[in-house]
């Protein structure tokens, strides 16, 4: 079976432009996570979807960031009016859920975003 | 706020050596601790998951221990190989506080095993 896939693998954009990053989780996984990995900050949690519940958005750094998950499967992370500090690798993960104590997260290869 | 620290930041060893990577965390209210491997330009691969009630987990040449009360975990790699070269990340799944239900990651240890 396929793992978590993300697209694009690389994205270069100009400051002020909007970008959309896509994540396809493992089929049957009800939980989906977005993380950001940047130099000096390590890996940071952004947002978490579990089934049809309202997402946990507590990690989103500003209101320029939003995410949605359609049909309980594919997710899109949108960054509006990108800034240079948004440059990072954005990682998506999925897990079977909702057995939080033992749930292993499976990560995609990430999207490397560069804001010029 | 949970903080996870990994020591050393980088490690270079000759092939065949046994080695230990260290991870410490400040808040013992965790559900589990996980060790991940990350290869350059790739995502994370889960290596071992230790539940808070467990003391250790083993997979092949890897052994991870957990001492929740002291906030420490170690990843032991036996008979290291060049293919083990990667960044190793430790993460805790928080059971309390503002980070409840979220993974907090350490900064990672960059391991190089040379032939």
mmCIF file with all atom_site columns, C-alpha atoms in Angstrom:
data_model
loop_
_atom_site.group_PDB
_atom_site.id
_atom_site.type_symbol
_atom_site.label_atom_id
_atom_site.label_alt_id
_atom_site.label_comp_id
_atom_site.label_asym_id
_atom_site.label_entity_id
_atom_site.label_seq_id
_atom_site.pdbx_PDB_ins_code
_atom_site.Cartn_x
_atom_site.Cartn_y
_atom_site.Cartn_z
_atom_site.occupancy
_atom_site.B_iso_or_equiv
_atom_site.pdbx_formal_charge
_atom_site.auth_seq_id
_atom_site.auth_comp_id
_atom_site.auth_asym_id
_atom_site.auth_atom_id
_atom_site.pdbx_PDB_model_num
ATOM 1   C CA . UNK A 1 1   ? 0.000   0.000  0.000  1.00 0.00 ? 1   UNK A CA 1
ATOM 2   C CA . UNK A 1 2   ? 1.069   3.545  -0.667 1.00 0.00 ? 2   UNK A CA 1
ATOM 3   C CA . UNK A 1 3   ? 2.344   5.727  2.118  1.00 0.00 ? 3   UNK A CA 1
ATOM 4   C CA . UNK A 1 4   ? 1.572   9.355  2.792  1.00 0.00 ? 4   UNK A CA 1
ATOM 5   C CA . UNK A 1 5   ? 2.176   11.466 -0.290 1.00 0.00 ? 5   UNK A CA 1
ATOM 6   C CA . UNK A 1 6   ? 2.643   15.208 -0.543 1.00 0.00 ? 6   UNK A CA 1
ATOM 7   C CA . UNK A 1 7   ? 2.738   17.618 -3.437 1.00 0.00 ? 7   UNK A CA 1
ATOM 8   C CA . UNK A 1 8   ? 4.535   19.538 -4.670 1.00 0.00 ? 8   UNK A CA 1
ATOM 9   C CA . UNK A 1 9   ? 7.872   18.274 -3.380 1.00 0.00 ? 9   UNK A CA 1
ATOM 10  C CA . UNK A 1 10  ? 9.370   21.732 -3.834 1.00 0.00 ? 10  UNK A CA 1
ATOM 11  C CA . UNK A 1 11  ? 7.734   25.124 -4.120 1.00 0.00 ? 11  UNK A CA 1
ATOM 12  C CA . UNK A 1 12  ? 9.430   28.453 -4.733 1.00 0.00 ? 12  UNK A CA 1
ATOM 13  C CA . UNK A 1 13  ? 7.252   31.521 -4.470 1.00 0.00 ? 13  UNK A CA 1
ATOM 14  C CA . UNK A 1 14  ? 7.554   35.259 -4.163 1.00 0.00 ? 14  UNK A CA 1
ATOM 15  C CA . UNK A 1 15  ? 6.795   37.098 -0.976 1.00 0.00 ? 15  UNK A CA 1
ATOM 16  C CA . UNK A 1 16  ? 3.136   38.043 -0.792 1.00 0.00 ? 16  UNK A CA 1
ATOM 17  C CA . UNK A 1 17  ? 1.841   35.203 -2.954 1.00 0.00 ? 17  UNK A CA 1
ATOM 18  C CA . UNK A 1 18  ? -0.529  32.497 -1.704 1.00 0.00 ? 18  UNK A CA 1
ATOM 19  C CA . UNK A 1 19  ? 0.493   28.819 -1.785 1.00 0.00 ? 19  UNK A CA 1
ATOM 20  C CA . UNK A 1 20  ? -1.375  25.539 -1.392 1.00 0.00 ? 20  UNK A CA 1
ATOM 21  C CA . UNK A 1 21  ? 0.276   22.350 -0.192 1.00 0.00 ? 21  UNK A CA 1
ATOM 22  C CA . UNK A 1 22  ? -1.429  19.002 -0.587 1.00 0.00 ? 22  UNK A CA 1
ATOM 23  C CA . UNK A 1 23  ? -1.366  15.841 1.513  1.00 0.00 ? 23  UNK A CA 1
ATOM 24  C CA . UNK A 1 24  ? -2.795  12.425 0.642  1.00 0.00 ? 24  UNK A CA 1
ATOM 25  C CA . UNK A 1 25  ? -2.891  10.285 3.791  1.00 0.00 ? 25  UNK A CA 1
ATOM 26  C CA . UNK A 1 26  ? -2.755  6.519  3.977  1.00 0.00 ? 26  UNK A CA 1
ATOM 27  C CA . UNK A 1 27  ? -6.125  5.054  3.024  1.00 0.00 ? 27  UNK A CA 1
ATOM 28  C CA . UNK A 1 28  ? -8.232  4.310  6.089  1.00 0.00 ? 28  UNK A CA 1
ATOM 29  C CA . UNK A 1 29  ? -6.326  6.634  8.406  1.00 0.00 ? 29  UNK A CA 1
ATOM 30  C CA . UNK A 1 30  ? -8.718  8.908  10.254 1.00 0.00 ? 30  UNK A CA 1
ATOM 31  C CA . UNK A 1 31  ? -6.138  11.221 11.812 1.00 0.00 ? 31  UNK A CA 1
ATOM 32  C CA . UNK A 1 32  ? -4.061  13.716 9.822  1.00 0.00 ? 32  UNK A CA 1
ATOM 33  C CA . UNK A 1 33  ? -1.391  16.116 11.069 1.00 0.00 ? 33  UNK A CA 1
ATOM 34  C CA . UNK A 1 34  ? 0.572   19.002 9.584  1.00 0.00 ? 34  UNK A CA 1
ATOM 35  C CA . UNK A 1 35  ? 4.016   19.949 10.920 1.00 0.00 ? 35  UNK A CA 1
ATOM 36  C CA . UNK A 1 36  ? 6.612   22.521 9.938  1.00 0.00 ? 36  UNK A CA 1
ATOM 37  C CA . UNK A 1 37  ? 10.353  21.860 10.069 1.00 0.00 ? 37  UNK A CA 1
ATOM 38  C CA . UNK A 1 38  ? 12.625  24.865 9.859  1.00 0.00 ? 38  UNK A CA 1
ATOM 39  C CA . UNK A 1 39  ? 16.235  25.572 10.741 1.00 0.00 ? 39  UNK A CA 1
ATOM 40  C CA . UNK A 1 40  ? 16.577  26.628 14.320 1.00 0.00 ? 40  UNK A CA 1
ATOM 41  C CA . UNK A 1 41  ? 12.990  25.737 15.209 1.00 0.00 ? 41  UNK A CA 1
ATOM 42  C CA . UNK A 1 42  ? 12.978  21.995 14.780 1.00 0.00 ? 42  UNK A CA 1
ATOM 43  C CA . UNK A 1 43  ? 9.716   20.255 14.047 1.00 0.00 ? 43  UNK A CA 1
ATOM 44  C CA . UNK A 1 44  ? 6.576   22.142 15.102 1.00 0.00 ? 44  UNK A CA 1
ATOM 45  C CA . UNK A 1 45  ? 2.984   20.956 15.232 1.00 0.00 ? 45  UNK A CA 1
ATOM 46  C CA . UNK A 1 46  ? 0.582   23.044 13.121 1.00 0.00 ? 46  UNK A CA 1
ATOM 47  C CA . UNK A 1 47  ? -2.857  21.406 12.918 1.00 0.00 ? 47  UNK A CA 1
ATOM 48  C CA . UNK A 1 48  ? -4.585  18.078 13.592 1.00 0.00 ? 48  UNK A CA 1
ATOM 49  C CA . UNK A 1 49  ? -7.693  16.544 12.000 1.00 0.00 ? 49  UNK A CA 1
ATOM 50  C CA . UNK A 1 50  ? -9.476  13.569 13.559 1.00 0.00 ? 50  UNK A CA 1
ATOM 51  C CA . UNK A 1 51  ? -12.412 12.119 11.663 1.00 0.00 ? 51  UNK A CA 1
ATOM 52  C CA . UNK A 1 52  ? -15.279 14.577 11.402 1.00 0.00 ? 52  UNK A CA 1
ATOM 53  C CA . UNK A 1 53  ? -14.353 16.471 14.560 1.00 0.00 ? 53  UNK A CA 1
ATOM 54  C CA . UNK A 1 54  ? -13.408 20.124 14.489 1.00 0.00 ? 54  UNK A CA 1
ATOM 55  C CA . UNK A 1 55  ? -9.660  20.387 13.794 1.00 0.00 ? 55  UNK A CA 1
ATOM 56  C CA . UNK A 1 56  ? -7.154  21.357 16.463 1.00 0.00 ? 56  UNK A CA 1
ATOM 57  C CA . UNK A 1 57  ? -5.637  24.530 15.004 1.00 0.00 ? 57  UNK A CA 1
ATOM 58  C CA . UNK A 1 58  ? -3.667  25.527 18.074 1.00 0.00 ? 58  UNK A CA 1
ATOM 59  C CA . UNK A 1 59  ? -0.290  25.249 16.332 1.00 0.00 ? 59  UNK A CA 1
ATOM 60  C CA . UNK A 1 60  ? -1.007  27.552 13.399 1.00 0.00 ? 60  UNK A CA 1
ATOM 61  C CA . UNK A 1 61  ? 1.422   30.490 13.706 1.00 0.00 ? 61  UNK A CA 1
ATOM 62  C CA . UNK A 1 62  ? -0.858  33.170 12.267 1.00 0.00 ? 62  UNK A CA 1
ATOM 63  C CA . UNK A 1 63  ? -4.219  33.714 10.575 1.00 0.00 ? 63  UNK A CA 1
ATOM 64  C CA . UNK A 1 64  ? -2.433  33.554 7.217  1.00 0.00 ? 64  UNK A CA 1
ATOM 65  C CA . UNK A 1 65  ? -2.315  29.790 7.703  1.00 0.00 ? 65  UNK A CA 1
ATOM 66  C CA . UNK A 1 66  ? -5.365  27.588 7.189  1.00 0.00 ? 66  UNK A CA 1
ATOM 67  C CA . UNK A 1 67  ? -6.042  23.972 6.378  1.00 0.00 ? 67  UNK A CA 1
ATOM 68  C CA . UNK A 1 68  ? -8.952  21.865 5.339  1.00 0.00 ? 68  UNK A CA 1
ATOM 69  C CA . UNK A 1 69  ? -9.599  18.194 4.906  1.00 0.00 ? 69  UNK A CA 1
ATOM 70  C CA . UNK A 1 70  ? -12.184 17.198 2.335  1.00 0.00 ? 70  UNK A CA 1
ATOM 71  C CA . UNK A 1 71  ? -14.156 13.997 2.656  1.00 0.00 ? 71  UNK A CA 1
ATOM 72  C CA . UNK A 1 72  ? -12.023 12.852 5.567  1.00 0.00 ? 72  UNK A CA 1
ATOM 73  C CA . UNK A 1 73  ? -9.115  12.166 3.229  1.00 0.00 ? 73  UNK A CA 1
ATOM 74  C CA . UNK A 1 74  ? -7.026  14.682 1.268  1.00 0.00 ? 74  UNK A CA 1
ATOM 75  C CA . UNK A 1 75  ? -5.878  17.789 3.104  1.00 0.00 ? 75  UNK A CA 1
ATOM 76  C CA . UNK A 1 76  ? -4.703  21.161 1.822  1.00 0.00 ? 76  UNK A CA 1
ATOM 77  C CA . UNK A 1 77  ? -2.589  23.595 3.831  1.00 0.00 ? 77  UNK A CA 1
ATOM 78  C CA . UNK A 1 78  ? -2.919  27.157 2.523  1.00 0.00 ? 78  UNK A CA 1
ATOM 79  C CA . UNK A 1 79  ? -0.545  29.993 3.356  1.00 0.00 ? 79  UNK A CA 1
ATOM 80  C CA . UNK A 1 80  ? -1.738  33.439 2.313  1.00 0.00 ? 80  UNK A CA 1
ATOM 81  C CA . UNK A 1 81  ? 0.509   36.422 1.667  1.00 0.00 ? 81  UNK A CA 1
ATOM 82  C CA . UNK A 1 82  ? 3.653   34.345 2.217  1.00 0.00 ? 82  UNK A CA 1
ATOM 83  C CA . UNK A 1 83  ? 6.573   35.814 4.143  1.00 0.00 ? 83  UNK A CA 1
ATOM 84  C CA . UNK A 1 84  ? 10.235  34.819 4.058  1.00 0.00 ? 84  UNK A CA 1
ATOM 85  C CA . UNK A 1 85  ? 9.949   33.330 7.548  1.00 0.00 ? 85  UNK A CA 1
ATOM 86  C CA . UNK A 1 86  ? 7.417   30.836 6.141  1.00 0.00 ? 86  UNK A CA 1
ATOM 87  C CA . UNK A 1 87  ? 10.276  29.105 4.308  1.00 0.00 ? 87  UNK A CA 1
ATOM 88  C CA . UNK A 1 88  ? 10.490  25.590 5.731  1.00 0.00 ? 88  UNK A CA 1
ATOM 89  C CA . UNK A 1 89  ? 9.697   21.965 5.028  1.00 0.00 ? 89  UNK A CA 1
ATOM 90  C CA . UNK A 1 90  ? 6.031   21.218 5.625  1.00 0.00 ? 90  UNK A CA 1
ATOM 91  C CA . UNK A 1 91  ? 5.410   17.640 6.684  1.00 0.00 ? 91  UNK A CA 1
ATOM 92  C CA . UNK A 1 92  ? 2.118   15.780 6.746  1.00 0.00 ? 92  UNK A CA 1
ATOM 93  C CA . UNK A 1 93  ? 1.465   12.650 8.786  1.00 0.00 ? 93  UNK A CA 1
ATOM 94  C CA . UNK A 1 94  ? -1.468  10.303 9.189  1.00 0.00 ? 94  UNK A CA 1
ATOM 95  C CA . UNK A 1 95  ? -2.407  7.647  11.707 1.00 0.00 ? 95  UNK A CA 1
ATOM 96  C CA . UNK A 1 96  ? -5.163  5.138  12.248 1.00 0.00 ? 96  UNK A CA 1
ATOM 97  C CA . UNK A 1 97  ? -6.607  7.141  15.127 1.00 0.00 ? 97  UNK A CA 1
ATOM 98  C CA . UNK A 1 98  ? -8.187  7.764  17.544 1.00 0.00 ? 98  UNK A CA 1
ATOM 99  C CA . UNK A 1 99  ? -6.194  5.474  19.868 1.00 0.00 ? 99  UNK A CA 1
ATOM 100 C CA . UNK A 1 100 ? -3.941  8.275  20.913 1.00 0.00 ? 100 UNK A CA 1
ATOM 101 C CA . UNK A 1 101 ? -1.808  6.365  23.374 1.00 0.00 ? 101 UNK A CA 1
ATOM 102 C CA . UNK A 1 102 ? -0.470  3.841  20.902 1.00 0.00 ? 102 UNK A CA 1
ATOM 103 C CA . UNK A 1 103 ? -1.029  5.568  17.582 1.00 0.00 ? 103 UNK A CA 1
ATOM 104 C CA . UNK A 1 104 ? 2.001   5.625  15.290 1.00 0.00 ? 104 UNK A CA 1
ATOM 105 C CA . UNK A 1 105 ? 2.170   8.538  12.876 1.00 0.00 ? 105 UNK A CA 1
ATOM 106 C CA . UNK A 1 106 ? 3.359   7.870  9.328  1.00 0.00 ? 106 UNK A CA 1
ATOM 107 C CA . UNK A 1 107 ? 5.013   10.825 7.661  1.00 0.00 ? 107 UNK A CA 1
ATOM 108 C CA . UNK A 1 108 ? 5.093   11.977 4.069  1.00 0.00 ? 108 UNK A CA 1
ATOM 109 C CA . UNK A 1 109 ? 8.286   13.196 2.342  1.00 0.00 ? 109 UNK A CA 1
ATOM 110 C CA . UNK A 1 110 ? 7.387   16.839 2.877  1.00 0.00 ? 110 UNK A CA 1
ATOM 111 C CA . UNK A 1 111 ? 7.093   19.941 0.731  1.00 0.00 ? 111 UNK A CA 1
ATOM 112 C CA . UNK A 1 112 ? 10.062  22.291 0.776  1.00 0.00 ? 112 UNK A CA 1
ATOM 113 C CA . UNK A 1 113 ? 8.747   25.857 0.570  1.00 0.00 ? 113 UNK A CA 1
ATOM 114 C CA . UNK A 1 114 ? 11.076  28.700 -0.304 1.00 0.00 ? 114 UNK A CA 1
ATOM 115 C CA . UNK A 1 115 ? 9.766   32.261 -0.165 1.00 0.00 ? 115 UNK A CA 1
ATOM 116 C CA . UNK A 1 116 ? 11.952  34.731 -2.015 1.00 0.00 ? 116 UNK A CA 1
ATOM 117 C CA . UNK B 2 1   ? 5.508   23.839 28.241 1.00 0.00 ? 1   UNK B CA 1
ATOM 118 C CA . UNK B 2 2   ? 7.129   20.541 27.258 1.00 0.00 ? 2   UNK B CA 1
ATOM 119 C CA . UNK B 2 3   ? 10.716  20.760 26.064 1.00 0.00 ? 3   UNK B CA 1
ATOM 120 C CA . UNK B 2 4   ? 12.657  17.903 24.502 1.00 0.00 ? 4   UNK B CA 1
ATOM 121 C CA . UNK B 2 5   ? 16.438  17.949 24.298 1.00 0.00 ? 5   UNK B CA 1
ATOM 122 C CA . UNK B 2 6   ? 18.678  15.560 22.416 1.00 0.00 ? 6   UNK B CA 1
ATOM 123 C CA . UNK B 2 7   ? 22.352  14.986 23.056 1.00 0.00 ? 7   UNK B CA 1
ATOM 124 C CA . UNK B 2 8   ? 24.661  14.916 21.205 1.00 0.00 ? 8   UNK B CA 1
ATOM 125 C CA . UNK B 2 9   ? 23.627  17.164 18.331 1.00 0.00 ? 9   UNK B CA 1
ATOM 126 C CA . UNK B 2 10  ? 25.937  15.227 16.017 1.00 0.00 ? 10  UNK B CA 1
ATOM 127 C CA . UNK B 2 11  ? 27.878  11.998 16.266 1.00 0.00 ? 11  UNK B CA 1
ATOM 128 C CA . UNK B 2 12  ? 30.406  10.394 13.930 1.00 0.00 ? 12  UNK B CA 1
ATOM 129 C CA . UNK B 2 13  ? 31.517  6.810  14.542 1.00 0.00 ? 13  UNK B CA 1
ATOM 130 C CA . UNK B 2 14  ? 33.320  4.040  12.651 1.00 0.00 ? 14  UNK B CA 1
ATOM 131 C CA . UNK B 2 15  ? 31.307  1.130  11.367 1.00 0.00 ? 15  UNK B CA 1
ATOM 132 C CA . UNK B 2 16  ? 30.711  -1.633 13.905 1.00 0.00 ? 16  UNK B CA 1
ATOM 133 C CA . UNK B 2 17  ? 30.583  0.546  16.994 1.00 0.00 ? 17  UNK B CA 1
ATOM 134 C CA . UNK B 2 18  ? 27.740  0.386  19.490 1.00 0.00 ? 18  UNK B CA 1
ATOM 135 C CA . UNK B 2 19  ? 26.314  3.825  20.259 1.00 0.00 ? 19  UNK B CA 1
ATOM 136 C CA . UNK B 2 20  ? 23.813  5.607  22.464 1.00 0.00 ? 20  UNK B CA 1
ATOM 137 C CA . UNK B 2 21  ? 21.655  8.615  21.645 1.00 0.00 ? 21  UNK B CA 1
ATOM 138 C CA . UNK B 2 22  ? 20.107  10.552 24.498 1.00 0.00 ? 22  UNK B CA 1
ATOM 139 C CA . UNK B 2 23  ? 16.775  12.309 24.857 1.00 0.00 ? 23  UNK B CA 1
ATOM 140 C CA . UNK B 2 24  ? 15.400  14.212 27.837 1.00 0.00 ? 24  UNK B CA 1
ATOM 141 C CA . UNK B 2 25  ? 12.020  15.855 28.411 1.00 0.00 ? 25  UNK B CA 1
ATOM 142 C CA . UNK B 2 26  ? 10.811  18.288 31.044 1.00 0.00 ? 26  UNK B CA 1
ATOM 143 C CA . UNK B 2 27  ? 7.202   17.183 31.648 1.00 0.00 ? 27  UNK B CA 1
ATOM 144 C CA . UNK B 2 28  ? 6.661   13.542 32.609 1.00 0.00 ? 28  UNK B CA 1
ATOM 145 C CA . UNK B 2 29  ? 2.945   13.688 31.721 1.00 0.00 ? 29  UNK B CA 1
ATOM 146 C CA . UNK B 2 30  ? 3.303   11.764 28.470 1.00 0.00 ? 30  UNK B CA 1
ATOM 147 C CA . UNK B 2 31  ? 1.399   8.991  26.734 1.00 0.00 ? 31  UNK B CA 1
ATOM 148 C CA . UNK B 2 32  ? 4.391   7.656  24.871 1.00 0.00 ? 32  UNK B CA 1
ATOM 149 C CA . UNK B 2 33  ? 7.832   8.435  23.526 1.00 0.00 ? 33  UNK B CA 1
ATOM 150 C CA . UNK B 2 34  ? 8.811   7.742  19.961 1.00 0.00 ? 34  UNK B CA 1
ATOM 151 C CA . UNK B 2 35  ? 12.101  7.576  18.105 1.00 0.00 ? 35  UNK B CA 1
ATOM 152 C CA . UNK B 2 36  ? 12.097  8.516  14.424 1.00 0.00 ? 36  UNK B CA 1
ATOM 153 C CA . UNK B 2 37  ? 14.685  8.417  11.690 1.00 0.00 ? 37  UNK B CA 1
ATOM 154 C CA . UNK B 2 38  ? 14.918  11.083 8.989  1.00 0.00 ? 38  UNK B CA 1
ATOM 155 C CA . UNK B 2 39  ? 17.020  10.719 5.860  1.00 0.00 ? 39  UNK B CA 1
ATOM 156 C CA . UNK B 2 40  ? 18.041  13.837 3.905  1.00 0.00 ? 40  UNK B CA 1
ATOM 157 C CA . UNK B 2 41  ? 15.125  15.203 1.872  1.00 0.00 ? 41  UNK B CA 1
ATOM 158 C CA . UNK B 2 42  ? 12.790  12.550 3.215  1.00 0.00 ? 42  UNK B CA 1
ATOM 159 C CA . UNK B 2 43  ? 10.035  12.369 5.790  1.00 0.00 ? 43  UNK B CA 1
ATOM 160 C CA . UNK B 2 44  ? 10.227  10.675 9.161  1.00 0.00 ? 44  UNK B CA 1
ATOM 161 C CA . UNK B 2 45  ? 10.186  6.931  9.706  1.00 0.00 ? 45  UNK B CA 1
ATOM 162 C CA . UNK B 2 46  ? 8.986   5.627  13.060 1.00 0.00 ? 46  UNK B CA 1
ATOM 163 C CA . UNK B 2 47  ? 11.554  3.318  14.642 1.00 0.00 ? 47  UNK B CA 1
ATOM 164 C CA . UNK B 2 48  ? 10.223  2.546  18.110 1.00 0.00 ? 48  UNK B CA 1
ATOM 165 C CA . UNK B 2 49  ? 7.294   3.639  20.260 1.00 0.00 ? 49  UNK B CA 1
ATOM 166 C CA . UNK B 2 50  ? 7.468   3.171  24.027 1.00 0.00 ? 50  UNK B CA 1
ATOM 167 C CA . UNK B 2 51  ? 4.246   3.609  25.976 1.00 0.00 ? 51  UNK B CA 1
ATOM 168 C CA . UNK B 2 52  ? 4.484   5.505  29.257 1.00 0.00 ? 52  UNK B CA 1
ATOM 169 C CA . UNK B 2 53  ? 3.955   2.282  31.242 1.00 0.00 ? 53  UNK B CA 1
ATOM 170 C CA . UNK B 2 54  ? 6.796   0.487  29.467 1.00 0.00 ? 54  UNK B CA 1
ATOM 171 C CA . UNK B 2 55  ? 10.522  0.562  30.187 1.00 0.00 ? 55  UNK B CA 1
ATOM 172 C CA . UNK B 2 56  ? 11.951  -0.435 26.819 1.00 0.00 ? 56  UNK B CA 1
ATOM 173 C CA . UNK B 2 57  ? 11.284  -1.585 23.291 1.00 0.00 ? 57  UNK B CA 1
ATOM 174 C CA . UNK B 2 58  ? 13.518  -3.511 20.910 1.00 0.00 ? 58  UNK B CA 1
ATOM 175 C CA . UNK B 2 59  ? 13.573  -3.831 17.155 1.00 0.00 ? 59  UNK B CA 1
ATOM 176 C CA . UNK B 2 60  ? 16.492  -5.613 15.544 1.00 0.00 ? 60  UNK B CA 1
ATOM 177 C CA . UNK B 2 61  ? 19.694  -3.761 16.406 1.00 0.00 ? 61  UNK B CA 1
ATOM 178 C CA . UNK B 2 62  ? 17.756  -0.955 18.073 1.00 0.00 ? 62  UNK B CA 1
ATOM 179 C CA . UNK B 2 63  ? 16.816  -0.767 21.731 1.00 0.00 ? 63  UNK B CA 1
ATOM 180 C CA . UNK B 2 64  ? 15.047  2.187  23.301 1.00 0.00 ? 64  UNK B CA 1
ATOM 181 C CA . UNK B 2 65  ? 14.592  2.701  27.021 1.00 0.00 ? 65  UNK B CA 1
ATOM 182 C CA . UNK B 2 66  ? 12.321  5.054  28.922 1.00 0.00 ? 66  UNK B CA 1
ATOM 183 C CA . UNK B 2 67  ? 12.613  6.384  32.456 1.00 0.00 ? 67  UNK B CA 1
ATOM 184 C CA . UNK B 2 68  ? 9.514   8.562  32.692 1.00 0.00 ? 68  UNK B CA 1
ATOM 185 C CA . UNK B 2 69  ? 10.100  9.729  36.241 1.00 0.00 ? 69  UNK B CA 1
ATOM 186 C CA . UNK B 2 70  ? 13.498  11.180 35.401 1.00 0.00 ? 70  UNK B CA 1
ATOM 187 C CA . UNK B 2 71  ? 12.418  12.376 31.955 1.00 0.00 ? 71  UNK B CA 1
ATOM 188 C CA . UNK B 2 72  ? 14.990  10.418 29.995 1.00 0.00 ? 72  UNK B CA 1
ATOM 189 C CA . UNK B 2 73  ? 15.171  8.022  27.084 1.00 0.00 ? 73  UNK B CA 1
ATOM 190 C CA . UNK B 2 74  ? 18.078  6.416  25.275 1.00 0.00 ? 74  UNK B CA 1
ATOM 191 C CA . UNK B 2 75  ? 18.291  4.831  21.852 1.00 0.00 ? 75  UNK B CA 1
ATOM 192 C CA . UNK B 2 76  ? 20.949  2.144  21.652 1.00 0.00 ? 76  UNK B CA 1
ATOM 193 C CA . UNK B 2 77  ? 22.180  1.094  18.216 1.00 0.00 ? 77  UNK B CA 1
ATOM 194 C CA . UNK B 2 78  ? 24.256  -2.080 18.125 1.00 0.00 ? 78  UNK B CA 1
ATOM 195 C CA . UNK B 2 79  ? 26.918  -2.839 15.538 1.00 0.00 ? 79  UNK B CA 1
ATOM 196 C CA . UNK B 2 80  ? 26.363  0.380  13.597 1.00 0.00 ? 80  UNK B CA 1
ATOM 197 C CA . UNK B 2 81  ? 26.410  0.354  9.788  1.00 0.00 ? 81  UNK B CA 1
ATOM 198 C CA . UNK B 2 82  ? 26.871  3.139  7.202  1.00 0.00 ? 82  UNK B CA 1
ATOM 199 C CA . UNK B 2 83  ? 23.192  2.707  6.335  1.00 0.00 ? 83  UNK B CA 1
ATOM 200 C CA . UNK B 2 84  ? 22.323  3.892  9.836  1.00 0.00 ? 84  UNK B CA 1
ATOM 201 C CA . UNK B 2 85  ? 23.550  7.371  8.917  1.00 0.00 ? 85  UNK B CA 1
ATOM 202 C CA . UNK B 2 86  ? 20.597  9.724  9.321  1.00 0.00 ? 86  UNK B CA 1
ATOM 203 C CA . UNK B 2 87  ? 19.060  12.216 11.731 1.00 0.00 ? 87  UNK B CA 1
ATOM 204 C CA . UNK B 2 88  ? 17.399  10.593 14.731 1.00 0.00 ? 88  UNK B CA 1
ATOM 205 C CA . UNK B 2 89  ? 14.504  12.437 16.332 1.00 0.00 ? 89  UNK B CA 1
ATOM 206 C CA . UNK B 2 90  ? 12.944  11.841 19.711 1.00 0.00 ? 90  UNK B CA 1
ATOM 207 C CA . UNK B 2 91  ? 9.340   12.928 20.321 1.00 0.00 ? 91  UNK B CA 1
ATOM 208 C CA . UNK B 2 92  ? 6.943   12.711 23.251 1.00 0.00 ? 92  UNK B CA 1
ATOM 209 C CA . UNK B 2 93  ? 3.155   12.552 23.002 1.00 0.00 ? 93  UNK B CA 1
ATOM 210 C CA . UNK B 2 94  ? 1.911   14.911 25.681 1.00 0.00 ? 94  UNK B CA 1
ATOM 211 C CA . UNK B 2 95  ? -0.775  13.840 28.137 1.00 0.00 ? 95  UNK B CA 1
ATOM 212 C CA . UNK B 2 96  ? -1.322  17.204 29.748 1.00 0.00 ? 96  UNK B CA 1
ATOM 213 C CA . UNK B 2 97  ? -0.883  20.939 29.570 1.00 0.00 ? 97  UNK B CA 1
ATOM 214 C CA . UNK B 2 98  ? -1.380  23.130 26.555 1.00 0.00 ? 98  UNK B CA 1
ATOM 215 C CA . UNK B 2 99  ? 0.281   20.570 24.290 1.00 0.00 ? 99  UNK B CA 1
ATOM 216 C CA . UNK B 2 100 ? -2.131  17.777 25.162 1.00 0.00 ? 100 UNK B CA 1
ATOM 217 C CA . UNK B 2 101 ? -2.345  15.156 22.414 1.00 0.00 ? 101 UNK B CA 1
ATOM 218 C CA . UNK B 2 102 ? 0.505   16.674 20.408 1.00 0.00 ? 102 UNK B CA 1
ATOM 219 C CA . UNK B 2 103 ? 3.981   15.436 19.678 1.00 0.00 ? 103 UNK B CA 1
ATOM 220 C CA . UNK B 2 104 ? 6.858   17.585 20.913 1.00 0.00 ? 104 UNK B CA 1
ATOM 221 C CA . UNK B 2 105 ? 10.084  16.878 19.053 1.00 0.00 ? 105 UNK B CA 1
ATOM 222 C CA . UNK B 2 106 ? 13.712  17.269 19.988 1.00 0.00 ? 106 UNK B CA 1
ATOM 223 C CA . UNK B 2 107 ? 16.156  18.955 17.621 1.00 0.00 ? 107 UNK B CA 1
ATOM 224 C CA . UNK B 2 108 ? 17.622  15.628 16.560 1.00 0.00 ? 108 UNK B CA 1
ATOM 225 C CA . UNK B 2 109 ? 21.004  13.902 16.535 1.00 0.00 ? 109 UNK B CA 1
ATOM 226 C CA . UNK B 2 110 ? 22.816  13.743 13.195 1.00 0.00 ? 110 UNK B CA 1
ATOM 227 C CA . UNK B 2 111 ? 24.531  10.354 13.026 1.00 0.00 ? 111 UNK B CA 1
ATOM 228 C CA . UNK B 2 112 ? 27.287  9.530  10.567 1.00 0.00 ? 112 UNK B CA 1
ATOM 229 C CA . UNK B 2 113 ? 28.677  5.998  10.426 1.00 0.00 ? 113 UNK B CA 1
ATOM 230 C CA . UNK B 2 114 ? 31.779  5.806  8.259  1.00 0.00 ? 114 UNK B CA 1
ATOM 231 C CA . UNK B 2 115 ? 33.151  2.622  6.721  1.00 0.00 ? 115 UNK B CA 1
#
